[in-house]
Coordinates of C-alpha atoms in Angstrom, one line a residue:
X300 CA 1.4 -22.0 9.0
X301 CA -0.3 -21.7 5.6
X302 CA -3.1 -24.0 4.6
X303 CA -2.3 -26.8 2.1
X304 CA -4.0 -24.9 -0.6
X305 CA -2.0 -21.7 0.1
X306 CA 1.2 -23.8 0.2
X307 CA 0.4 -25.3 -3.1
X308 CA -0.4 -21.9 -4.6
X309 CA 2.9 -20.6 -3.3
X310 CA 4.8 -23.5 -4.9
X311 CA 3.2 -22.6 -8.3
X312 CA 4.0 -19.0 -7.7
X313 CA 7.7 -19.8 -7.1
X314 CA 7.8 -22.0 -10.2
X315 CA 6.4 -19.2 -12.3
X316 CA 8.8 -16.7 -10.9
X317 CA 11.7 -19.0 -11.7
X318 CA 10.6 -19.3 -15.3
X319 CA 9.9 -15.6 -15.6
X320 CA 13.3 -14.6 -14.1
X321 CA 15.1 -17.1 -16.5
X322 CA 13.4 -15.5 -19.5
X323 CA 14.1 -11.9 -18.4
X324 CA 17.7 -12.6 -17.3
X325 CA 18.4 -14.3 -20.6
X326 CA 16.8 -11.5 -22.6
X327 CA 18.9 -8.9 -20.8
X328 CA 22.1 -10.9 -21.1
X329 CA 22.7 -11.8 -17.5
X330 CA 23.9 -15.0 -16.0
X331 CA 22.1 -14.2 -12.8
X332 CA 20.9 -11.6 -10.3
X333 CA 21.6 -11.2 -6.6
X334 CA 18.7 -9.7 -4.6
X335 CA 19.4 -8.0 -1.2
X336 CA 16.7 -8.0 1.4
X337 CA 18.1 -4.8 3.0
X338 CA 18.6 -3.8 6.6
X339 CA 17.3 -1.4 9.1
X340 CA 19.0 2.0 9.5
X341 CA 20.2 3.5 12.7
X342 CA 19.0 6.9 13.7
X343 CA 21.7 9.5 13.6
X344 CA 23.9 9.4 16.7
X345 CA 21.9 6.5 18.2
X346 CA 22.0 2.7 18.3
X347 CA 18.2 2.4 17.7
X348 CA 16.9 1.7 14.2
X349 CA 13.9 2.7 12.2
X350 CA 11.2 0.2 11.2
X351 CA 12.2 -2.2 8.4
X352 CA 10.6 -4.1 5.6
X353 CA 12.5 -6.2 3.1
X354 CA 13.1 -5.2 -0.5
X355 CA 10.0 -5.9 -2.7
X356 CA 11.8 -8.1 -5.2
X357 CA 13.3 -10.2 -2.4
X358 CA 9.9 -10.5 -0.8
X359 CA 8.5 -11.7 -4.1
X360 CA 10.4 -14.9 -3.5
X361 CA 10.9 -15.1 0.3
X362 CA 7.8 -14.3 2.4
X363 CA 9.7 -12.8 5.4
X364 CA 9.2 -9.1 5.5
X365 CA 11.4 -8.6 8.6
X366 CA 14.4 -10.5 7.3
X367 CA 17.5 -8.3 7.3
X368 CA 20.8 -9.0 5.5
X369 CA 19.4 -11.7 3.3
X370 CA 20.7 -12.4 -0.1
X371 CA 19.1 -14.4 -2.9
X372 CA 21.0 -15.6 -5.9
X373 CA 18.9 -16.5 -8.9
X374 CA 20.4 -18.1 -12.1
X375 CA 18.5 -19.5 -15.0
X376 CA 18.4 -23.3 -14.8
X377 CA 19.7 -23.5 -11.2
X378 CA 17.9 -23.7 -7.9
X379 CA 17.9 -20.3 -6.2
X380 CA 20.3 -20.0 -3.3
X381 CA 19.1 -18.2 -0.2
X382 CA 21.8 -16.8 2.0
X383 CA 20.0 -16.6 5.3
X384 CA 21.4 -14.3 7.9
X385 CA 21.2 -16.1 11.2
X386 CA 24.0 -14.9 13.6
X387 CA 24.6 -16.3 17.0
X388 CA 23.3 -13.4 19.1
X389 CA 22.4 -13.0 22.8
X390 CA 21.1 -9.4 22.3
X391 CA 18.5 -10.3 19.7
X392 CA 16.5 -13.4 18.8
X393 CA 18.2 -15.1 15.9
X394 CA 16.0 -15.4 12.8
X395 CA 14.8 -18.8 11.9
X396 CA 13.4 -20.3 8.7
X397 CA 9.8 -21.5 9.1
X398 CA 9.0 -25.1 8.7
X399 CA 7.0 -24.6 5.5
X400 CA 7.1 -26.2 2.1
X401 CA 8.4 -23.1 0.2
X402 CA 11.8 -23.4 1.9
X403 CA 12.4 -26.6 -0.1
X404 CA 12.5 -24.5 -3.3
X405 CA 15.8 -23.0 -2.2
X406 CA 19.3 -24.0 -1.5
X407 CA 19.7 -22.5 1.9
X408 CA 23.0 -21.3 3.4
X409 CA 22.9 -20.1 7.0
X410 CA 25.4 -17.3 7.6
X411 CA 26.5 -15.0 10.4
X412 CA 28.1 -12.4 8.2
X413 CA 26.2 -9.5 6.6
X414 CA 28.4 -9.1 3.5
X415 CA 27.2 -10.4 0.2
X416 CA 28.3 -13.8 -1.0
X417 CA 30.9 -14.1 -3.8
X418 CA 29.5 -14.5 -7.3
X419 CA 30.5 -17.1 -9.8
X420 CA 32.1 -16.1 -13.1
X421 CA 29.7 -14.4 -15.6
X422 CA 27.6 -11.2 -15.9
X423 CA 25.5 -10.6 -12.8
X424 CA 23.3 -7.8 -11.5
X425 CA 22.7 -6.9 -7.9
X426 CA 19.4 -5.3 -6.9
X427 CA 18.4 -3.6 -3.7
X428 CA 19.9 -1.0 -1.4
X429 CA 23.4 -1.4 -2.6
X430 CA 25.9 1.1 -4.0
X431 CA 27.9 1.0 -7.1
X432 CA 31.2 0.4 -5.1
X433 CA 29.9 -2.8 -3.5
X434 CA 28.5 -4.0 -6.8
X435 CA 31.8 -3.3 -8.5
X436 CA 33.7 -5.3 -5.8
X437 CA 31.5 -8.2 -6.6
X438 CA 32.0 -7.8 -10.4
X439 CA 28.2 -7.0 -10.8
X440 CA 26.0 -4.1 -12.0
X441 CA 24.0 -2.3 -9.4
X442 CA 20.3 -1.9 -10.1
X443 CA 20.5 -1.8 -13.9
X444 CA 17.5 0.1 -15.2
X445 CA 16.3 -2.3 -17.9
X446 CA 16.4 -5.3 -15.6
X447 CA 14.8 -3.5 -12.7
X448 CA 12.0 -2.3 -15.0
X449 CA 11.3 -5.8 -16.3
X450 CA 11.2 -7.2 -12.8
X451 CA 8.9 -4.4 -11.7
X452 CA 6.5 -5.3 -14.5
X453 CA 6.6 -8.9 -13.3
X454 CA 5.0 -7.7 -10.0
X455 CA 2.1 -5.9 -11.6
X456 CA 0.1 -9.0 -12.3
X457 CA -0.7 -11.1 -9.2
X458 CA -0.6 -14.8 -8.9
X459 CA -3.3 -16.8 -7.1
X460 CA -0.9 -17.1 -4.2
X461 CA -0.5 -13.3 -4.1
X462 CA -4.2 -12.6 -4.3
X463 CA -4.8 -15.1 -1.4
X464 CA -2.2 -13.2 0.7
X465 CA -3.7 -9.8 -0.1
X466 CA -7.2 -11.1 0.7
X467 CA -5.9 -12.4 4.1
X468 CA -4.2 -9.1 4.8
X469 CA -7.5 -7.3 4.1
X470 CA -9.4 -9.7 6.4
X471 CA -7.0 -8.9 9.3
X472 CA -7.0 -5.2 8.7
X473 CA -10.8 -5.2 8.8
X474 CA -10.8 -6.7 12.3
X475 CA -8.7 -3.7 13.4
X476 CA -11.1 -1.2 11.7
X477 CA -14.1 -2.6 13.5
X478 CA -12.3 -2.5 16.9
X479 CA -11.1 1.1 16.3
X480 CA -14.6 2.2 15.4
X481 CA -16.0 0.7 18.6
X482 CA -13.3 2.6 20.6
X483 CA -14.2 5.8 18.8
X484 CA -18.0 5.4 19.5
X485 CA -17.1 4.6 23.1
X486 CA -15.5 8.1 23.4
X487 CA -11.9 7.2 22.9
X488 CA -9.0 9.3 21.8
X489 CA -7.0 8.7 18.6
X490 CA -4.5 6.6 20.6
X491 CA -7.3 4.5 22.0
X492 CA -8.6 3.8 18.5
X493 CA -5.1 2.8 17.3
X494 CA -4.4 0.5 20.3
X495 CA -7.8 -1.1 19.7
X496 CA -6.9 -1.6 16.1
X497 CA -3.6 -3.2 16.9
X498 CA -5.1 -5.5 19.6
X499 CA -7.8 -6.8 17.3
X500 CA -5.6 -7.2 14.3
X501 CA -2.8 -8.7 16.5
X502 CA -0.1 -6.6 15.0
X503 CA 2.8 -4.4 16.3
X504 CA 2.8 -0.9 14.9
X505 CA 6.3 -1.4 13.5
X506 CA 5.0 -4.4 11.5
X507 CA 2.2 -2.4 9.8
X508 CA 2.9 -1.6 6.1
X509 CA 2.5 2.1 7.0
X510 CA 1.7 4.2 10.1
X511 CA -2.1 4.1 10.4
X512 CA -3.9 7.4 9.9
X513 CA -6.3 7.9 12.8
X514 CA -8.0 11.3 12.4
X515 CA -10.7 12.4 14.7
X516 CA -12.8 15.4 13.7
X517 CA -10.8 18.0 11.8
X518 CA -7.7 15.8 11.7
X519 CA -9.5 13.7 9.1
X520 CA -8.9 16.5 6.7
X521 CA -5.1 16.1 6.9
X522 CA -4.4 13.6 4.2
X523 CA -1.4 11.9 5.8
X524 CA -2.1 12.9 9.4
X525 CA 0.8 11.5 11.5
X526 CA -0.1 11.7 15.2
X527 CA -2.3 10.0 17.8
X528 CA -3.8 12.3 20.4
X529 CA -3.9 10.9 23.8
X530 CA -6.8 13.0 25.1
X531 CA -10.3 12.5 23.8
X532 CA -11.9 15.5 22.2
X533 CA -14.9 17.1 23.8
X534 CA -17.0 16.1 20.9
X535 CA -16.8 13.1 18.6
X536 CA -17.9 14.3 15.2
X537 CA -16.0 11.9 12.9
X538 CA -13.3 9.3 12.6
X539 CA -11.3 8.7 9.4
X540 CA -9.1 5.6 9.7
X541 CA -6.7 4.6 7.0
X542 CA -5.3 1.3 8.4
X543 CA -3.5 -1.6 6.8
X544 CA -1.9 -5.0 7.5
X545 CA 0.8 -7.2 6.0
X546 CA 0.5 -10.9 5.4
X547 CA 3.5 -12.8 4.1
X548 CA 4.8 -9.5 2.8
X549 CA 1.6 -8.4 1.0
X550 CA -0.2 -5.2 2.1
X551 CA -3.7 -4.2 2.8
X552 CA -4.6 -0.5 2.6
X553 CA -8.2 0.2 3.7
X554 CA -9.9 3.5 4.7
X555 CA -13.2 4.0 6.4
X556 CA -14.9 7.1 7.7
X557 CA -17.6 7.1 10.4
X558 CA -19.9 9.8 11.7
X559 CA -19.7 10.2 15.5
X560 CA -22.5 10.9 18.0
X561 CA -21.8 14.7 17.7
X562 CA -21.7 14.8 13.9
X563 CA -23.5 17.5 12.0
X564 CA -26.7 16.0 10.4
X565 CA -25.2 16.7 7.0
X566 CA -22.1 14.6 7.6
X567 CA -23.5 11.1 7.5
X568 CA -25.3 11.6 4.1
X569 CA -21.9 12.9 2.8
X570 CA -20.2 9.7 3.9
X571 CA -23.0 7.7 2.3
X572 CA -22.6 9.7 -0.9
X573 CA -18.8 9.1 -1.1
X574 CA -19.4 5.4 -0.4
X575 CA -21.9 5.1 -3.2
X576 CA -19.6 6.9 -5.6
X577 CA -16.7 4.6 -4.6
X578 CA -18.8 1.5 -5.3
X579 CA -19.8 2.8 -8.7
X580 CA -16.2 3.3 -9.6
X581 CA -15.3 -0.1 -8.3
X582 CA -18.0 -1.7 -10.4
X583 CA -16.4 0.0 -13.5
X584 CA -13.1 -1.9 -13.1
X585 CA -12.4 -4.0 -16.2
X586 CA -9.3 -4.9 -18.3
X587 CA -8.8 -2.2 -20.9
X588 CA -10.3 0.6 -18.8
X589 CA -8.1 3.7 -18.4
X590 CA -7.4 4.5 -14.8
X591 CA -6.9 8.1 -15.7
X592 CA -10.5 8.1 -17.1
X593 CA -11.7 6.5 -13.8
X594 CA -10.0 9.3 -11.9
X595 CA -11.7 11.9 -14.1
X596 CA -15.0 10.1 -13.5
X597 CA -14.4 10.4 -9.7
X598 CA -14.2 14.2 -10.1
X599 CA -17.4 14.2 -12.1
X600 CA -19.0 12.3 -9.3
X601 CA -17.6 14.6 -6.7
X602 CA -19.1 17.6 -8.6
X603 CA -22.5 15.9 -8.5
X604 CA -22.1 15.1 -4.8
X605 CA -21.1 18.7 -3.9
X606 CA -24.1 20.1 -5.8
X607 CA -26.5 17.5 -4.4
X608 CA -25.5 18.3 -0.8
X609 CA -25.5 22.1 -1.4
X610 CA -21.8 22.6 -0.8
X611 CA -21.5 24.3 -4.2
X612 CA -24.0 26.5 -6.0
X613 CA -22.6 26.0 -9.5
X614 CA -23.3 23.0 -11.8
X615 CA -21.3 19.8 -11.2
X616 CA -19.5 20.4 -14.5
X617 CA -18.5 23.9 -13.5
X618 CA -17.2 22.5 -10.1
X619 CA -14.9 20.3 -12.1
X620 CA -13.9 22.8 -14.7
X621 CA -13.0 25.5 -12.2
X622 CA -10.9 23.2 -10.0
X623 CA -13.3 23.2 -7.1
X624 CA -13.5 19.4 -7.0
X625 CA -9.7 19.3 -6.9
X626 CA -9.7 21.6 -3.8
X627 CA -12.1 19.2 -2.1
X628 CA -10.0 16.1 -3.2
X629 CA -6.4 16.8 -4.2
X630 CA -5.2 13.2 -4.2
X631 CA -5.6 10.5 -6.9
X632 CA -8.2 7.8 -7.1
X633 CA -5.8 5.1 -6.0
X634 CA -2.7 3.1 -6.9
X635 CA -1.3 -0.4 -7.5
X636 CA -1.0 -2.5 -4.4
X637 CA 1.1 -5.6 -3.6
X638 CA 4.4 -6.0 -1.8
X639 CA 4.5 -2.3 -1.4
X640 CA 1.5 -0.1 -0.5
X641 CA 2.2 2.2 -3.4
X642 CA 3.5 -0.6 -5.6
X643 CA 5.9 -0.4 -8.5
X644 CA 5.2 0.4 -12.2
X645 CA 2.1 2.5 -11.7
X646 CA 3.3 5.3 -14.0
X647 CA 4.9 3.4 -16.8
X648 CA 3.5 1.3 -19.6
X649 CA 4.3 -2.4 -19.9
X650 CA 7.2 -1.6 -22.2
X651 CA 8.7 0.8 -19.7
X652 CA 7.7 4.0 -21.5
X653 CA 6.7 6.7 -19.0
X654 CA 3.0 7.6 -18.4
X655 CA 3.1 10.8 -16.4
X656 CA -0.1 11.9 -14.7
X657 CA -2.2 14.7 -16.2
X658 CA -1.0 18.2 -15.5
X659 CA -4.1 18.9 -13.5
X660 CA -3.8 15.8 -11.4
X661 CA -0.1 15.5 -10.4
X662 CA -0.8 13.3 -7.4
X663 CA -2.3 10.4 -9.4
X664 CA -0.1 7.4 -8.8
X665 CA -1.6 5.0 -11.4
X666 CA -1.9 6.2 -15.0
X667 CA -2.0 2.8 -16.8
X668 CA -4.8 1.0 -18.6
X669 CA -6.1 -1.7 -16.4
X670 CA -5.2 -5.4 -17.0
X671 CA -6.4 -8.6 -15.5
X672 CA -4.3 -9.6 -12.5
X673 CA -3.7 -6.0 -11.3
X674 CA -4.7 -5.2 -7.7
X675 CA -5.6 -1.5 -7.2
X676 CA -6.9 0.7 -4.4
X677 CA -10.1 2.7 -5.0
X678 CA -10.2 5.6 -2.6
X679 CA -12.3 8.7 -3.6
X680 CA -12.4 11.4 -0.9
X681 CA -14.0 14.7 0.0
X682 CA -12.3 16.9 2.5
X683 CA -12.6 20.4 4.0
X684 CA -9.0 21.6 3.6
X685 CA -8.9 25.4 4.3
X686 CA -5.5 26.0 2.6
X687 CA -6.8 24.5 -0.7
X688 CA -10.3 26.2 -0.5
X689 CA -8.8 29.6 0.3
X690 CA -8.2 30.5 -3.4
X691 CA -12.0 30.2 -3.9
X692 CA -12.8 32.5 -0.9
X693 CA -14.3 35.2 -3.1
X694 CA -16.3 32.7 -5.2
X695 CA -20.0 32.6 -4.9
X696 CA -19.9 29.1 -6.3
X697 CA -19.2 27.7 -2.8
X698 CA -21.7 27.8 0.0
X699 CA -19.3 28.8 2.7
X700 CA -21.8 28.5 5.5
X701 CA -22.3 24.8 4.7
X702 CA -18.7 24.2 4.1
X703 CA -17.6 25.8 7.4
X704 CA -20.2 23.8 9.3
X705 CA -18.4 20.7 8.2
X706 CA -14.8 21.9 8.7
X707 CA -14.4 20.3 12.1
X708 CA -15.4 17.0 10.6
X709 CA -12.2 16.8 8.5
X710 CA -13.3 14.8 5.5
X711 CA -14.4 11.5 4.1
X712 CA -12.3 8.8 2.4
X713 CA -13.5 5.2 1.5
X714 CA -10.9 2.8 0.2
X715 CA -11.1 -0.8 -0.9
X716 CA -8.5 -3.1 -2.5
X717 CA -9.7 -4.6 -5.7
X718 CA -8.5 -7.3 -8.0
X719 CA -9.1 -6.7 -11.7
X720 CA -10.3 -9.9 -13.5
X721 CA -11.6 -10.6 -17.0
X722 CA -15.0 -11.0 -15.5
X723 CA -14.9 -7.6 -13.6
X724 CA -13.8 -6.5 -10.1
X725 CA -13.1 -8.8 -7.2
X726 CA -13.2 -6.7 -4.1
X727 CA -10.7 -8.2 -1.6
X728 CA -11.8 -5.8 1.1
X729 CA -15.5 -6.6 1.4
X730 CA -16.3 -9.4 3.8
X731 CA -19.6 -10.7 5.2
X732 CA -18.5 -9.8 8.7
X733 CA -17.7 -6.1 7.9

């Protein structure tokens, strides 16, 4: 149950959404839009389904990430109608609307069927995982580009309610991080760390916004490492944990790296160096700042860090110019965050024109100039990834002895979730209890 303050903020959020949708729909010439929450998909040849989270634009209105087969009809000047799928079912627990104030903002129709509702006369769009054939049968347009782009842009700037949800998702994720670290230092395997995370954060794995990355030792150098070993390693050198949470649809995305009792003495100072670099970059967040420029500043900082710790023999500038820093950190500095972990509209301008990433940094997910109300991740990293470093094998610019001494530590990533405000950054991740 939300606090009274959160419920009031959610009411203001819904009022603002109604006004914004009315303006956008009128400008695009639509009488309304039908949003589909989506549904889980069965595995091929099976009756089991994959994990599910509702469509982001539906979640923008209805804070129920697990609600399947929901439809929301929005028309300018009319109360939105929520078609709530609540079948009589003895195989599964029937979904129920919570006893919360936000429900009063909708006309609610409980339904057992999964098909979309009929639409009134007029020009309508339908958004979500629907095909053109279904839209045509309803007399609607499926996922029109201009309308989708405008609604994506609406999600870029977060309301007070959304910021509160993101802050709470961060708080819950941090409880998991602390428990996982304790399991690691107690000698646990990756699975032990993950189970400790879930227990402390009080969350099922299928409800997380993404599968947590729990990388011990060299596994920390696999950027999207996807397994949990069940046997503890002989030595505990490092843990890289990229773990999130979801609160009322909104996602936390936090990464921490910790040295273990068997770490090389050079590893802990490297973690401290990446953390210091990350905090410098966070402090630079302001409206009007180019995120691409911040990404380039990350690489300049990585060059300095590599030189300071003796991993390269060349100058910091040369490490950047030759591509060495990109081999140590091939991913982008971060991305927009909200109802999706990699949230929408990160590579387009407010008017919808494309903003592709620089040729040398194709993995950068956010290429916009920062604006107040954006929430971004800030996640510099430094990894020992043999396949990327191999092209420099004949280079004397890298101290291979030092690099190979850290290879079984994987890498370092430090990631916070930060709100951009007119006064500067508001770090949603940092809490007194961390």
